[in-house]
Structures are given as structure tokens and as C-alpha cells.
PDB file of C-alpha atoms in Angstrom:
ATOM      1  CA  MET A   1     -28.518  42.496  22.850  1.00 38.00           C
ATOM      2  CA  ASN A   2     -26.618  40.976  19.927  1.00 42.00           C
ATOM      3  CA  GLN A   3     -27.045  37.256  19.444  1.00 43.00           C
ATOM      4  CA  LYS A   4     -23.926  35.221  18.892  1.00 49.00           C
ATOM      5  CA  ARG A   5     -23.929  33.699  15.419  1.00 57.00           C
ATOM      6  CA  ARG A   6     -24.160  29.922  15.512  1.00 71.00           C
ATOM      7  CA  THR A   7     -21.172  28.023  14.195  1.00 81.00           C
ATOM      8  CA  TYR A   8     -21.950  24.827  12.325  1.00 89.00           C
ATOM      9  CA  LYS A   9     -19.575  21.880  12.083  1.00 92.00           C
ATOM     10  CA  ILE A  10     -19.198  19.058   9.591  1.00 93.00           C
ATOM     11  CA  ASN A  11     -20.410  15.837  11.211  1.00 93.00           C
ATOM     12  CA  THR A  12     -19.921  12.470   9.543  1.00 93.00           C
ATOM     13  CA  ASP A  13     -21.368  10.516  12.499  1.00 92.00           C
ATOM     14  CA  GLY A  14     -18.406   8.184  12.038  1.00 92.00           C
ATOM     15  CA  LYS A  15     -19.890   6.942   8.773  1.00 94.00           C
ATOM     16  CA  SER A  16     -17.879   6.037   5.687  1.00 95.00           C
ATOM     17  CA  TYR A  17     -19.248   4.456   2.537  1.00 96.00           C
ATOM     18  CA  GLN A  18     -18.805   4.075  -1.201  1.00 97.00           C
ATOM     19  CA  ILE A  19     -20.231   6.709  -3.523  1.00 97.00           C
ATOM     20  CA  HIS A  20     -23.143   4.495  -4.583  1.00 97.00           C
ATOM     21  CA  ASP A  21     -24.247   4.287  -0.936  1.00 97.00           C
ATOM     22  CA  SER A  22     -24.542   8.059  -0.595  1.00 97.00           C
ATOM     23  CA  PRO A  23     -28.086   9.404  -0.019  1.00 97.00           C
ATOM     24  CA  PHE A  24     -27.458  11.606  -3.065  1.00 98.00           C
ATOM     25  CA  TYR A  25     -26.967   8.568  -5.315  1.00 98.00           C
ATOM     26  CA  LYS A  26     -29.944   8.095  -7.659  1.00 98.00           C
ATOM     27  CA  LEU A  27     -31.865  10.837  -5.870  1.00 98.00           C
ATOM     28  CA  LEU A  28     -34.746  11.389  -8.262  1.00 97.00           C
ATOM     29  CA  SER A  29     -37.467  13.351  -6.472  1.00 97.00           C
ATOM     30  CA  LYS A  30     -37.506  16.841  -4.961  1.00 97.00           C
ATOM     31  CA  LYS A  31     -39.537  15.511  -2.040  1.00 97.00           C
ATOM     32  CA  LYS A  32     -36.787  13.026  -1.202  1.00 98.00           C
ATOM     33  CA  LEU A  33     -34.198  15.784  -1.630  1.00 98.00           C
ATOM     34  CA  LEU A  34     -35.949  17.886   1.020  1.00 98.00           C
ATOM     35  CA  SER A  35     -35.821  14.904   3.379  1.00 97.00           C
ATOM     36  CA  VAL A  36     -32.109  14.361   2.762  1.00 97.00           C
ATOM     37  CA  LEU A  37     -31.326  18.057   3.289  1.00 97.00           C
ATOM     38  CA  CYS A  38     -33.579  18.268   6.369  1.00 96.00           C
ATOM     39  CA  ILE A  39     -35.393  21.386   5.148  1.00 96.00           C
ATOM     40  CA  SER A  40     -38.938  22.295   4.150  1.00 96.00           C
ATOM     41  CA  LYS A  41     -40.178  23.239   0.685  1.00 96.00           C
ATOM     42  CA  GLU A  42     -40.726  26.816   1.893  1.00 96.00           C
ATOM     43  CA  GLN A  43     -37.159  27.069   3.223  1.00 95.00           C
ATOM     44  CA  LEU A  44     -35.752  25.821  -0.068  1.00 96.00           C
ATOM     45  CA  ILE A  45     -37.811  28.347  -2.055  1.00 96.00           C
ATOM     46  CA  THR A  46     -36.579  31.160   0.192  1.00 95.00           C
ATOM     47  CA  ILE A  47     -32.946  30.118  -0.264  1.00 95.00           C
ATOM     48  CA  LEU A  48     -33.251  29.819  -4.045  1.00 94.00           C
ATOM     49  CA  SER A  49     -34.992  33.194  -4.384  1.00 93.00           C
ATOM     50  CA  SER A  50     -32.709  35.239  -2.115  1.00 90.00           C
ATOM     51  CA  ASP A  51     -29.681  37.269  -3.237  1.00 86.00           C
ATOM     52  CA  LEU A  52     -28.490  37.767   0.356  1.00 90.00           C
ATOM     53  CA  ASN A  53     -27.099  34.330   1.165  1.00 94.00           C
ATOM     54  CA  TYR A  54     -23.404  35.255   1.396  1.00 96.00           C
ATOM     55  CA  ASN A  55     -21.088  37.570   3.275  1.00 95.00           C
ATOM     56  CA  VAL A  56     -18.365  38.612   0.803  1.00 95.00           C
ATOM     57  CA  PHE A  57     -15.157  40.211   2.089  1.00 95.00           C
ATOM     58  CA  SER A  58     -11.406  40.396   1.476  1.00 93.00           C
ATOM     59  CA  GLN A  59      -8.866  38.625   3.657  1.00 89.00           C
ATOM     60  CA  VAL A  60      -5.082  38.962   3.585  1.00 84.00           C
ATOM     61  CA  GLY A  61      -3.340  35.590   3.609  1.00 71.00           C
ATOM     62  CA  LYS A  62       0.064  34.538   4.928  1.00 64.00           C
ATOM     63  CA  THR A  63       1.697  35.662   1.694  1.00 66.00           C
ATOM     64  CA  GLY A  64       0.294  39.161   2.116  1.00 73.00           C
ATOM     65  CA  LYS A  65      -1.993  38.775  -0.867  1.00 81.00           C
ATOM     66  CA  ALA A  66      -5.679  39.636  -0.422  1.00 87.00           C
ATOM     67  CA  ARG A  67      -8.243  37.068  -1.498  1.00 89.00           C
ATOM     68  CA  THR A  68     -12.005  37.239  -1.718  1.00 94.00           C
ATOM     69  CA  ILE A  69     -13.926  35.138   0.805  1.00 95.00           C
ATOM     70  CA  GLU A  70     -17.501  34.137  -0.029  1.00 96.00           C
ATOM     71  CA  HIS A  71     -19.007  32.862   3.218  1.00 96.00           C
ATOM     72  CA  PRO A  72     -22.583  31.528   3.296  1.00 96.00           C
ATOM     73  CA  ILE A  73     -24.765  32.891   6.080  1.00 94.00           C
ATOM     74  CA  ASN A  74     -27.751  31.781   8.143  1.00 90.00           C
ATOM     75  CA  SER A  75     -29.806  28.957   6.618  1.00 94.00           C
ATOM     76  CA  VAL A  76     -27.435  28.554   3.648  1.00 96.00           C
ATOM     77  CA  ASP A  77     -24.490  28.080   6.014  1.00 96.00           C
ATOM     78  CA  LYS A  78     -26.455  25.354   7.792  1.00 95.00           C
ATOM     79  CA  LEU A  79     -27.496  23.753   4.501  1.00 97.00           C
ATOM     80  CA  HIS A  80     -23.931  23.750   3.134  1.00 97.00           C
ATOM     81  CA  THR A  81     -22.733  22.124   6.337  1.00 97.00           C
ATOM     82  CA  ARG A  82     -25.368  19.410   5.969  1.00 97.00           C
ATOM     83  CA  ILE A  83     -24.358  18.681   2.372  1.00 98.00           C
ATOM     84  CA  ALA A  84     -20.650  18.804   3.250  1.00 97.00           C
ATOM     85  CA  SER A  85     -21.244  16.325   6.092  1.00 97.00           C
ATOM     86  CA  LEU A  86     -22.842  13.885   3.651  1.00 97.00           C
ATOM     87  CA  LEU A  87     -20.127  14.336   1.008  1.00 98.00           C
ATOM     88  CA  CYS A  88     -17.380  13.809   3.602  1.00 96.00           C
ATOM     89  CA  ARG A  89     -18.816  10.375   4.372  1.00 97.00           C
ATOM     90  CA  ILE A  90     -17.964   9.160   0.879  1.00 97.00           C
ATOM     91  CA  GLU A  91     -14.685   7.260   0.829  1.00 97.00           C
ATOM     92  CA  THR A  92     -11.969   9.166  -0.997  1.00 96.00           C
ATOM     93  CA  PRO A  93      -9.146   7.548  -2.983  1.00 97.00           C
ATOM     94  CA  LYS A  94      -5.800   6.867  -1.312  1.00 96.00           C
ATOM     95  CA  PHE A  95      -4.133   9.773  -3.089  1.00 97.00           C
ATOM     96  CA  MET A  96      -6.317  12.291  -1.214  1.00 97.00           C
ATOM     97  CA  HIS A  97      -4.771  13.804   1.933  1.00 97.00           C
ATOM     98  CA  SER A  98      -7.011  16.827   2.590  1.00 95.00           C
ATOM     99  CA  GLY A  99     -10.202  16.462   4.601  1.00 91.00           C
ATOM    100  CA  VAL A 100      -9.305  12.881   5.531  1.00 91.00           C
ATOM    101  CA  LYS A 101      -8.992  11.817   9.170  1.00 89.00           C
ATOM    102  CA  GLY A 102      -5.402  10.981  10.090  1.00 89.00           C
ATOM    103  CA  HIS A 103      -4.062  12.802   7.032  1.00 92.00           C
ATOM    104  CA  SER A 104      -2.637  16.287   6.622  1.00 90.00           C
ATOM    105  CA  HIS A 105      -0.266  18.427   4.567  1.00 90.00           C
ATOM    106  CA  VAL A 106       2.532  16.571   6.390  1.00 90.00           C
ATOM    107  CA  THR A 107       1.369  13.068   5.391  1.00 94.00           C
ATOM    108  CA  ASN A 108       0.950  14.459   1.880  1.00 95.00           C
ATOM    109  CA  ALA A 109       4.643  15.429   1.842  1.00 94.00           C
ATOM    110  CA  ARG A 110       5.854  12.245   3.559  1.00 93.00           C
ATOM    111  CA  ALA A 111       4.324  10.158   0.765  1.00 96.00           C
ATOM    112  CA  HIS A 112       7.111  11.473  -1.480  1.00 96.00           C
ATOM    113  CA  LEU A 113      10.099  10.768   0.773  1.00 94.00           C
ATOM    114  CA  GLY A 114      13.026   9.226  -1.078  1.00 90.00           C
ATOM    115  CA  SER A 115      15.365  10.099  -3.886  1.00 85.00           C
ATOM    116  CA  HIS A 116      12.813  10.787  -6.637  1.00 90.00           C
ATOM    117  CA  LYS A 117      12.241  13.379  -9.289  1.00 96.00           C
ATOM    118  CA  THR A 118       9.191  15.314  -8.141  1.00 97.00           C
ATOM    119  CA  LEU A 119       6.630  17.607  -9.748  1.00 98.00           C
ATOM    120  CA  THR A 120       4.648  19.975  -7.533  1.00 98.00           C
ATOM    121  CA  THR A 121       1.902  22.199  -8.855  1.00 98.00           C
ATOM    122  CA  ASP A 122      -1.484  23.596  -7.952  1.00 96.00           C
ATOM    123  CA  ILE A 123      -4.649  24.528  -9.764  1.00 97.00           C
ATOM    124  CA  LYS A 124      -5.037  28.276 -10.157  1.00 96.00           C
ATOM    125  CA  SER A 125      -8.160  29.687  -8.470  1.00 96.00           C
ATOM    126  CA  PHE A 126      -9.450  26.160  -7.887  1.00 97.00           C
ATOM    127  CA  PHE A 127     -12.788  27.017  -6.247  1.00 97.00           C
ATOM    128  CA  PRO A 128     -13.751  29.934  -8.544  1.00 97.00           C
ATOM    129  CA  SER A 129     -12.783  27.886 -11.601  1.00 97.00           C
ATOM    130  CA  THR A 130     -14.988  24.985 -10.508  1.00 98.00           C
ATOM    131  CA  LYS A 131     -18.154  26.137 -12.231  1.00 98.00           C
ATOM    132  CA  LYS A 132     -21.801  25.448 -11.577  1.00 98.00           C
ATOM    133  CA  ALA A 133     -21.928  23.266 -14.718  1.00 98.00           C
ATOM    134  CA  MET A 134     -19.266  20.989 -13.201  1.00 98.00           C
ATOM    135  CA  VAL A 135     -21.277  20.675  -9.997  1.00 98.00           C
ATOM    136  CA  PHE A 136     -24.417  19.861 -11.992  1.00 98.00           C
ATOM    137  CA  HIS A 137     -22.476  17.269 -13.991  1.00 98.00           C
ATOM    138  CA  PHE A 138     -21.309  15.584 -10.774  1.00 98.00           C
ATOM    139  CA  PHE A 139     -24.779  15.294  -9.272  1.00 98.00           C
ATOM    140  CA  HIS A 140     -26.500  14.397 -12.574  1.00 98.00           C
ATOM    141  CA  LYS A 141     -23.953  12.084 -14.230  1.00 97.00           C
ATOM    142  CA  ARG A 142     -21.875  10.714 -11.361  1.00 97.00           C
ATOM    143  CA  MET A 143     -24.521  10.652  -8.630  1.00 98.00           C
ATOM    144  CA  GLN A 144     -27.254   9.889 -11.205  1.00 98.00           C
ATOM    145  CA  CYS A 145     -29.669  12.417  -9.723  1.00 98.00           C
ATOM    146  CA  SER A 146     -32.589  13.541 -11.853  1.00 98.00           C
ATOM    147  CA  PRO A 147     -31.898  16.760 -13.827  1.00 98.00           C
ATOM    148  CA  ASP A 148     -34.173  18.914 -11.630  1.00 97.00           C
ATOM    149  CA  VAL A 149     -32.619  17.590  -8.404  1.00 98.00           C
ATOM    150  CA  ALA A 150     -29.094  18.067  -9.773  1.00 98.00           C
ATOM    151  CA  ASN A 151     -30.001  21.594 -10.843  1.00 98.00           C
ATOM    152  CA  ILE A 152     -31.283  22.489  -7.363  1.00 98.00           C
ATOM    153  CA  LEU A 153     -28.151  21.079  -5.729  1.00 98.00           C
ATOM    154  CA  ALA A 154     -25.935  22.990  -8.155  1.00 98.00           C
ATOM    155  CA  ARG A 155     -27.820  26.232  -7.472  1.00 97.00           C
ATOM    156  CA  ILE A 156     -27.695  26.018  -3.686  1.00 97.00           C
ATOM    157  CA  THR A 157     -24.018  25.004  -3.522  1.00 97.00           C
ATOM    158  CA  THR A 158     -22.594  27.676  -5.838  1.00 97.00           C
ATOM    159  CA  PHE A 159     -22.173  31.437  -5.683  1.00 96.00           C
ATOM    160  CA  GLU A 160     -22.205  33.491  -8.879  1.00 95.00           C
ATOM    161  CA  SER A 161     -21.937  30.226 -10.857  1.00 96.00           C
ATOM    162  CA  HIS A 162     -18.906  28.796  -9.064  1.00 98.00           C
ATOM    163  CA  ILE A 163     -18.062  26.998  -5.833  1.00 98.00           C
ATOM    164  CA  PRO A 164     -17.742  29.606  -3.048  1.00 97.00           C
ATOM    165  CA  THR A 165     -14.313  30.225  -1.542  1.00 96.00           C
ATOM    166  CA  GLY A 166     -15.344  30.307   2.114  1.00 94.00           C
ATOM    167  CA  SER A 167     -17.875  27.541   2.682  1.00 96.00           C
ATOM    168  CA  ARG A 168     -17.527  24.217   4.488  1.00 96.00           C
ATOM    169  CA  ILE A 169     -18.742  22.662   1.284  1.00 97.00           C
ATOM    170  CA  SER A 170     -15.955  24.154  -0.845  1.00 97.00           C
ATOM    171  CA  MET A 171     -13.256  21.532  -0.335  1.00 97.00           C
ATOM    172  CA  PRO A 172     -15.274  18.284  -0.535  1.00 97.00           C
ATOM    173  CA  LEU A 173     -17.494  19.500  -3.372  1.00 98.00           C
ATOM    174  CA  ALA A 174     -14.541  20.815  -5.392  1.00 98.00           C
ATOM    175  CA  PHE A 175     -12.951  17.374  -5.238  1.00 98.00           C
ATOM    176  CA  TRP A 176     -16.048  15.457  -6.281  1.00 98.00           C
ATOM    177  CA  ALA A 177     -17.008  17.986  -8.964  1.00 98.00           C
ATOM    178  CA  ASN A 178     -13.522  17.457 -10.435  1.00 98.00           C
ATOM    179  CA  MET A 179     -13.292  13.728  -9.809  1.00 97.00           C
ATOM    180  CA  ASP A 180     -12.953  12.944 -13.529  1.00 97.00           C
ATOM    181  CA  MET A 181      -9.825  15.106 -13.728  1.00 98.00           C
ATOM    182  CA  PHE A 182      -8.261  13.670 -10.574  1.00 98.00           C
ATOM    183  CA  PHE A 183      -8.902  10.073 -11.613  1.00 98.00           C
ATOM    184  CA  GLU A 184      -7.484  10.727 -15.076  1.00 98.00           C
ATOM    185  CA  LEU A 185      -4.343  12.152 -13.459  1.00 98.00           C
ATOM    186  CA  GLU A 186      -4.171   9.095 -11.212  1.00 98.00           C
ATOM    187  CA  ARG A 187      -4.349   6.779 -14.242  1.00 98.00           C
ATOM    188  CA  LEU A 188      -1.503   8.740 -15.832  1.00 98.00           C
ATOM    189  CA  ALA A 189       0.578   8.421 -12.661  1.00 98.00           C
ATOM    190  CA  LYS A 190      -0.044   4.690 -12.304  1.00 98.00           C
ATOM    191  CA  SER A 191       0.830   4.049 -15.946  1.00 98.00           C
ATOM    192  CA  HIS A 192       4.277   5.572 -15.277  1.00 98.00           C
ATOM    193  CA  ASP A 193       4.740   3.990 -11.820  1.00 97.00           C
ATOM    194  CA  VAL A 194       4.551   7.461 -10.295  1.00 98.00           C
ATOM    195  CA  ILE A 195       3.244   8.337  -6.816  1.00 98.00           C
ATOM    196  CA  MET A 196       0.493  10.984  -6.858  1.00 98.00           C
ATOM    197  CA  THR A 197      -1.039  12.845  -3.926  1.00 98.00           C
ATOM    198  CA  VAL A 198      -3.624  15.619  -3.706  1.00 98.00           C
ATOM    199  CA  TYR A 199      -4.062  18.204  -0.957  1.00 97.00           C
ATOM    200  CA  VAL A 200      -7.016  20.461  -1.876  1.00 96.00           C
ATOM    201  CA  ASP A 201      -5.619  22.125  -5.031  1.00 96.00           C
ATOM    202  CA  ASP A 202      -1.994  21.011  -4.585  1.00 97.00           C
ATOM    203  CA  LEU A 203      -0.868  18.092  -6.732  1.00 98.00           C
ATOM    204  CA  THR A 204       2.411  16.230  -6.250  1.00 98.00           C
ATOM    205  CA  PHE A 205       3.943  13.515  -8.430  1.00 98.00           C
ATOM    206  CA  SER A 206       7.186  11.633  -7.732  1.00 97.00           C
ATOM    207  CA  GLY A 207       9.020   8.867  -9.562  1.00 97.00           C
ATOM    208  CA  LYS A 208      11.649   8.081 -12.175  1.00 96.00           C
ATOM    209  CA  GLU A 209       9.348   8.954 -15.077  1.00 97.00           C
ATOM    210  CA  VAL A 210       8.574  12.467 -13.813  1.00 98.00           C
ATOM    211  CA  ASN A 211      10.064  14.798 -16.438  1.00 97.00           C
ATOM    212  CA  ASN A 212       9.083  17.667 -18.730  1.00 97.00           C
ATOM    213  CA  LEU A 213       6.987  15.377 -20.942  1.00 98.00           C
ATOM    214  CA  PHE A 214       5.112  14.081 -17.888  1.00 98.00           C
ATOM    215  CA  LYS A 215       4.619  17.670 -16.720  1.00 98.00           C
ATOM    216  CA  SER A 216       3.246  18.620 -20.139  1.00 98.00           C
ATOM    217  CA  THR A 217       0.772  15.740 -20.058  1.00 98.00           C
ATOM    218  CA  VAL A 218      -0.405  16.765 -16.571  1.00 98.00           C
ATOM    219  CA  ASN A 219      -0.926  20.286 -17.883  1.00 98.00           C
ATOM    220  CA  LYS A 220      -2.990  19.031 -20.829  1.00 98.00           C
ATOM    221  CA  ILE A 221      -5.267  16.962 -18.574  1.00 98.00           C
ATOM    222  CA  ILE A 222      -5.833  19.872 -16.194  1.00 98.00           C
ATOM    223  CA  SER A 223      -6.564  22.226 -19.105  1.00 98.00           C
ATOM    224  CA  LYS A 224      -8.948  19.723 -20.695  1.00 97.00           C
ATOM    225  CA  HIS A 225     -11.049  19.806 -17.538  1.00 97.00           C
ATOM    226  CA  GLY A 226     -11.369  23.584 -17.511  1.00 96.00           C
ATOM    227  CA  HIS A 227      -8.564  24.503 -15.108  1.00 98.00           C
ATOM    228  CA  ILE A 228      -5.139  26.141 -15.267  1.00 98.00           C
ATOM    229  CA  MET A 229      -1.936  24.673 -13.843  1.00 97.00           C
ATOM    230  CA  HIS A 230      -0.472  27.592 -11.872  1.00 96.00           C
ATOM    231  CA  PRO A 231       2.699  28.639 -13.761  1.00 94.00           C
ATOM    232  CA  LYS A 232       4.331  30.323 -10.748  1.00 93.00           C
ATOM    233  CA  LYS A 233       3.666  27.409  -8.421  1.00 95.00           C
ATOM    234  CA  THR A 234       4.816  24.593 -10.670  1.00 97.00           C
ATOM    235  CA  VAL A 235       8.242  23.143  -9.851  1.00 97.00           C
ATOM    236  CA  LEU A 236      10.053  20.144 -11.329  1.00 98.00           C
ATOM    237  CA  TYR A 237      12.629  18.891  -8.797  1.00 97.00           C
ATOM    238  CA  GLN A 238      15.524  16.600  -9.571  1.00 95.00           C
ATOM    239  CA  HIS A 239      15.997  13.531  -7.358  1.00 92.00           C
ATOM    240  CA  ASP A 240      18.683  15.115  -5.141  1.00 91.00           C
ATOM    241  CA  ASP A 241      17.045  18.561  -4.752  1.00 94.00           C
ATOM    242  CA  VAL A 242      15.667  19.884  -1.492  1.00 92.00           C
ATOM    243  CA  LYS A 243      11.916  19.849  -2.120  1.00 94.00           C
ATOM    244  CA  VAL A 244       9.051  21.876  -0.655  1.00 93.00           C
ATOM    245  CA  ILE A 245       5.746  20.006  -0.705  1.00 94.00           C
ATOM    246  CA  THR A 246       2.598  21.554   0.805  1.00 93.00           C
ATOM    247  CA  GLY A 247       4.750  23.745   3.040  1.00 88.00           C
ATOM    248  CA  VAL A 248       6.951  20.884   4.263  1.00 91.00           C
ATOM    249  CA  VAL A 249      10.647  20.617   3.387  1.00 90.00           C
ATOM    250  CA  LEU A 250      11.988  17.230   2.222  1.00 93.00           C
ATOM    251  CA  LYS A 251      15.731  16.987   2.688  1.00 88.00           C
ATOM    252  CA  ASP A 252      18.041  13.973   3.000  1.00 81.00           C
ATOM    253  CA  ASN A 253      15.079  11.582   3.125  1.00 85.00           C
ATOM    254  CA  SER A 254      13.526  13.393   6.102  1.00 84.00           C
ATOM    255  CA  VAL A 255      10.960  16.131   6.673  1.00 83.00           C
ATOM    256  CA  THR A 256      11.712  19.476   8.286  1.00 82.00           C
ATOM    257  CA  ILE A 257      10.289  22.985   8.461  1.00 71.00           C
ATOM    258  CA  LYS A 258      11.190  25.978   6.323  1.00 65.00           C
ATOM    259  CA  ASN A 259      14.041  28.316   7.277  1.00 65.00           C
ATOM    260  CA  GLN A 260      11.562  31.212   7.506  1.00 69.00           C
ATOM    261  CA  GLN A 261       9.438  29.215   9.946  1.00 67.00           C
ATOM    262  CA  HIS A 262      12.545  28.564  12.059  1.00 58.00           C
ATOM    263  CA  ALA A 263      13.353  32.281  11.948  1.00 66.00           C
ATOM    264  CA  ASN A 264       9.817  33.246  13.027  1.00 70.00           C
ATOM    265  CA  ILE A 265       9.955  30.877  16.000  1.00 66.00           C
ATOM    266  CA  HIS A 266      13.400  32.105  17.080  1.00 64.00           C
ATOM    267  CA  ALA A 267      12.290  35.734  16.834  1.00 67.00           C
ATOM    268  CA  ASP A 268       9.214  35.054  18.965  1.00 64.00           C
ATOM    269  CA  MET A 269      11.230  32.975  21.463  1.00 65.00           C
ATOM    270  CA  ASP A 270      13.779  35.776  21.859  1.00 65.00           C
ATOM    271  CA  LEU A 271      10.974  38.243  22.519  1.00 67.00           C
ATOM    272  CA  TRP A 272       9.325  35.805  24.906  1.00 62.00           C
ATOM    273  CA  LYS A 273      12.548  35.493  26.944  1.00 67.00           C
ATOM    274  CA  VAL A 274      12.671  39.277  27.303  1.00 65.00           C
ATOM    275  CA  VAL A 275       9.096  39.742  28.531  1.00 65.00           C
ATOM    276  CA  ARG A 276       8.275  36.416  30.195  1.00 63.00           C
ATOM    277  CA  ASP A 277       9.049  37.709  33.706  1.00 60.00           C
ATOM    278  CA  ASP A 278       6.642  40.571  33.160  1.00 58.00           C
ATOM    279  CA  LEU A 279       3.252  39.811  34.671  1.00 53.00           C
ATOM    280  CA  PHE A 280       1.648  41.510  31.667  1.00 56.00           C
ATOM    281  CA  VAL A 281       2.970  39.344  28.841  1.00 61.00           C
ATOM    282  CA  PRO A 282       1.024  40.181  25.654  1.00 68.00           C
ATOM    283  CA  SER A 283      -1.421  37.358  25.048  1.00 73.00           C
ATOM    284  CA  SER A 284      -0.994  37.945  21.305  1.00 74.00           C
ATOM    285  CA  LEU A 285       2.696  36.980  21.552  1.00 71.00           C
ATOM    286  CA  ARG A 286       2.022  33.904  23.673  1.00 69.00           C
ATOM    287  CA  ASN A 287      -0.844  32.723  21.466  1.00 76.00           C
ATOM    288  CA  ARG A 288       1.101  33.311  18.253  1.00 75.00           C
ATOM    289  CA  LEU A 289       4.134  31.445  19.574  1.00 69.00           C
ATOM    290  CA  LEU A 290       2.062  28.546  20.890  1.00 73.00           C
ATOM    291  CA  GLY A 291       0.208  28.376  17.600  1.00 70.00           C
ATOM    292  CA  ARG A 292       3.437  28.137  15.625  1.00 68.00           C
ATOM    293  CA  LEU A 293       5.016  25.599  17.971  1.00 69.00           C
ATOM    294  CA  ASN A 294       1.965  23.335  18.095  1.00 69.00           C
ATOM    295  CA  SER A 295       1.289  23.401  14.354  1.00 65.00           C
ATOM    296  CA  LEU A 296       4.925  22.790  13.403  1.00 68.00           C
ATOM    297  CA  SER A 297       5.459  20.115  16.071  1.00 65.00           C
ATOM    298  CA  VAL A 298       3.733  17.728  13.664  1.00 67.00           C
ATOM    299  CA  ILE A 299       6.859  18.064  11.542  1.00 72.00           C
ATOM    300  CA  SER A 300       9.447  18.652  14.313  1.00 69.00           C
ATOM    301  CA  PRO A 301       8.252  16.861  17.490  1.00 69.00           C
ATOM    302  CA  ASN A 302      10.940  18.554  19.627  1.00 67.00           C
ATOM    303  CA  LEU A 303       8.938  21.784  19.378  1.00 69.00           C
ATOM    304  CA  LYS A 304       6.319  20.234  21.673  1.00 72.00           C
ATOM    305  CA  ASP A 305       8.734  20.629  24.600  1.00 68.00           C
ATOM    306  CA  LYS A 306       8.986  24.364  23.978  1.00 69.00           C
ATOM    307  CA  ALA A 307       5.199  24.629  23.820  1.00 70.00           C
ATOM    308  CA  ARG A 308       4.897  22.735  27.117  1.00 74.00           C
ATOM    309  CA  SER A 309       7.419  25.047  28.817  1.00 70.00           C
ATOM    310  CA  ILE A 310       5.452  28.127  27.711  1.00 68.00           C
ATOM    311  CA  ASN A 311       2.188  26.616  28.928  1.00 70.00           C
ATOM    312  CA  HIS A 312       3.861  25.703  32.229  1.00 66.00           C
ATOM    313  CA  TYR A 313       5.196  29.244  32.630  1.00 62.00           C
ATOM    314  CA  LYS A 314       1.733  30.614  31.857  1.00 58.00           C
ATOM    315  CA  ARG A 315       0.210  28.547  34.674  1.00 54.00           C
ATOM    316  CA  LYS A 316       3.043  29.506  37.021  1.00 51.00           C
ATOM    317  CA  SER A 317       2.499  33.196  36.264  1.00 52.00           C
ATOM    318  CA  LYS A 318      -1.223  32.869  37.055  1.00 51.00           C
ATOM    319  CA  GLU A 319      -0.408  31.228  40.375  1.00 45.00           C
ATOM    320  CA  THR A 320       2.030  34.047  41.201  1.00 46.00           C
ATOM    321  CA  LYS A 321      -0.639  36.645  40.416  1.00 47.00           C
ATOM    322  CA  ASN A 322      -3.171  34.876  42.613  1.00 47.00           C
ATOM    323  CA  THR A 323      -0.825  34.869  45.614  1.00 50.00           C
ATOM    324  CA  THR A 324       0.096  38.552  45.376  1.00 49.00           C
TER     325      THR A 324
END
């Protein structure tokens, strides 16, 4: 009988504190490290000596492009979740919208509402380009861990000398390992009275002083910190342009969804209307449609009504089946 693999979840226990209050701050002994990580010396040795800590596979994204996923398994998955839980308790700056309760890609876009020139860009291959040396630097210099403790933390949180692409630790650790870059970009933005937001690897700047020179300076800062500003995903909008920010459309000082997203919903709704009276409605269609309606209702609240009607029809269909 196959055992179901346990799924771990990030748990902050409702805690939030400054970086100097983190249990990683000034962590100087390996014995204390084991206590913080909730593992034994033998477990740590096994993890550090094994080459079988990850499941590596390809996954096709929404754009149709395949990307490599590096997912930690077993005890490493549990350990990454523990470290991620502790990192997520550290208060992030106001410009951060990913991994923050009450924030999302929508709040990230809303921060730039108004008639402003806007620069959107992202960091190419953000997780793979965040190297083990950057992680070590964060724990040793920013967290002030001893060199041996920082080295252990860097080893157990990276895969083939970079942050893995499919771990719960990837997003919070990538931010903190690159905190010097993000804070330097924030200082640039503030010096020009520009609004800056960050959503994982997406950076957005809006304000009167956003121009080609500002864009060039952003590029130099990103390059200085060992990353590449994605050339195909960098757009400089004029103040009256329709803007797309983290998948959300800003138009006429309001947020809306993309035309393609509208088209996908209409196509699914048309198909739903054709088959909804059939007692054998494909669950894949219903689940896909509900998924789209619920996720996009954050942007267009009227879509919630459509989701409710589908859920109501689903319950009604079950009742009909039970009485026949």
C-alpha cells in the first residue's frame, strides 16, 4: 500500500518581528542551530551528505514554456518549510506585496493607479541566479551568523549552488538574499519621488521621474547585484497608456482583467451553457471555470455572482440525481 506523501505548510504562528529578533540573528553555534531547525545532528549529517534530496522535473507554464522545477523531498522538504516559516515572520518593507498577508498581485498593481509614467520589469531566472554565495552572505553578514553556521544554512537551502525553483523557501529566501539590491532600488525610487513595488521577481516603478535614464539606473543596480533585467519583459509606459502590472490591467484609473482572460471565461461559459443540463457535466470544465471566476473576482467582483450560480447549479444537479 502506497503511503500518501505528507504536505508541509508554512506556519508563522501569527508572529511578526524585526530582523534582529529572528532566531537566526547572531546564531553562532551549530548546537543552537540544530535547536532552531528542530533536527538532530545525525539528521543534519544525512541531509548534507545525500545527493537525493530533490525531485527535478519539467513543468509547462501558462505561457506554454517548460521550466525546471526543483522540489525538495522528505526531510529536506520539512526542513525548508521550517526555515521558510521563520523567515516569513520577519517584517518585510512596505514595497513588498508577495508572501504578505492581505497583499497580492492585485494590490501590487493598485499601488500604481493614477496617471503616471510606469516602468515594469522582472529579474531573469531570479531563483537560479540567486547563488549560494548570496545566501551565505545574507546569513553571515546580515544575520550575523558565524561562518560555519551560515555555511550550513547556505548548503541546506540551495540546490546545485542556487536557490531551488520549487521549494517553499524559494520566495522568502530569494528576497532576503537579495535585500541589498531591493533596498538600493528603494533608495533610488525615494530619491526621485517614485513609487516602487515588488512581487517576487516583478518590479514596478511609477512617477513623473520614470524615464529612460531612470530605467538605465535600475538596470545598473540589478546588474551590480549579479542579476539581469529581463529585456523582453521590461516596459516603459507613458502616463496615459493602458498598463499591465503583474497580470492586472490598469486603465482609466481603474483595474480590470486582460482581454484574453475575458475571452477564456466567455468560451468556458458558452460551453457550460451547452452542457449544464447534462447530468454528466465534465468536472474539469466546472473546476476550470470556477477557478478562473474565483481568482479573477479579486479584480472584477461581479464574477463572484457567476461563480455562485455555477456552485448553486452544481448542488441542484446533485439533488436531482439523488431523487432519480
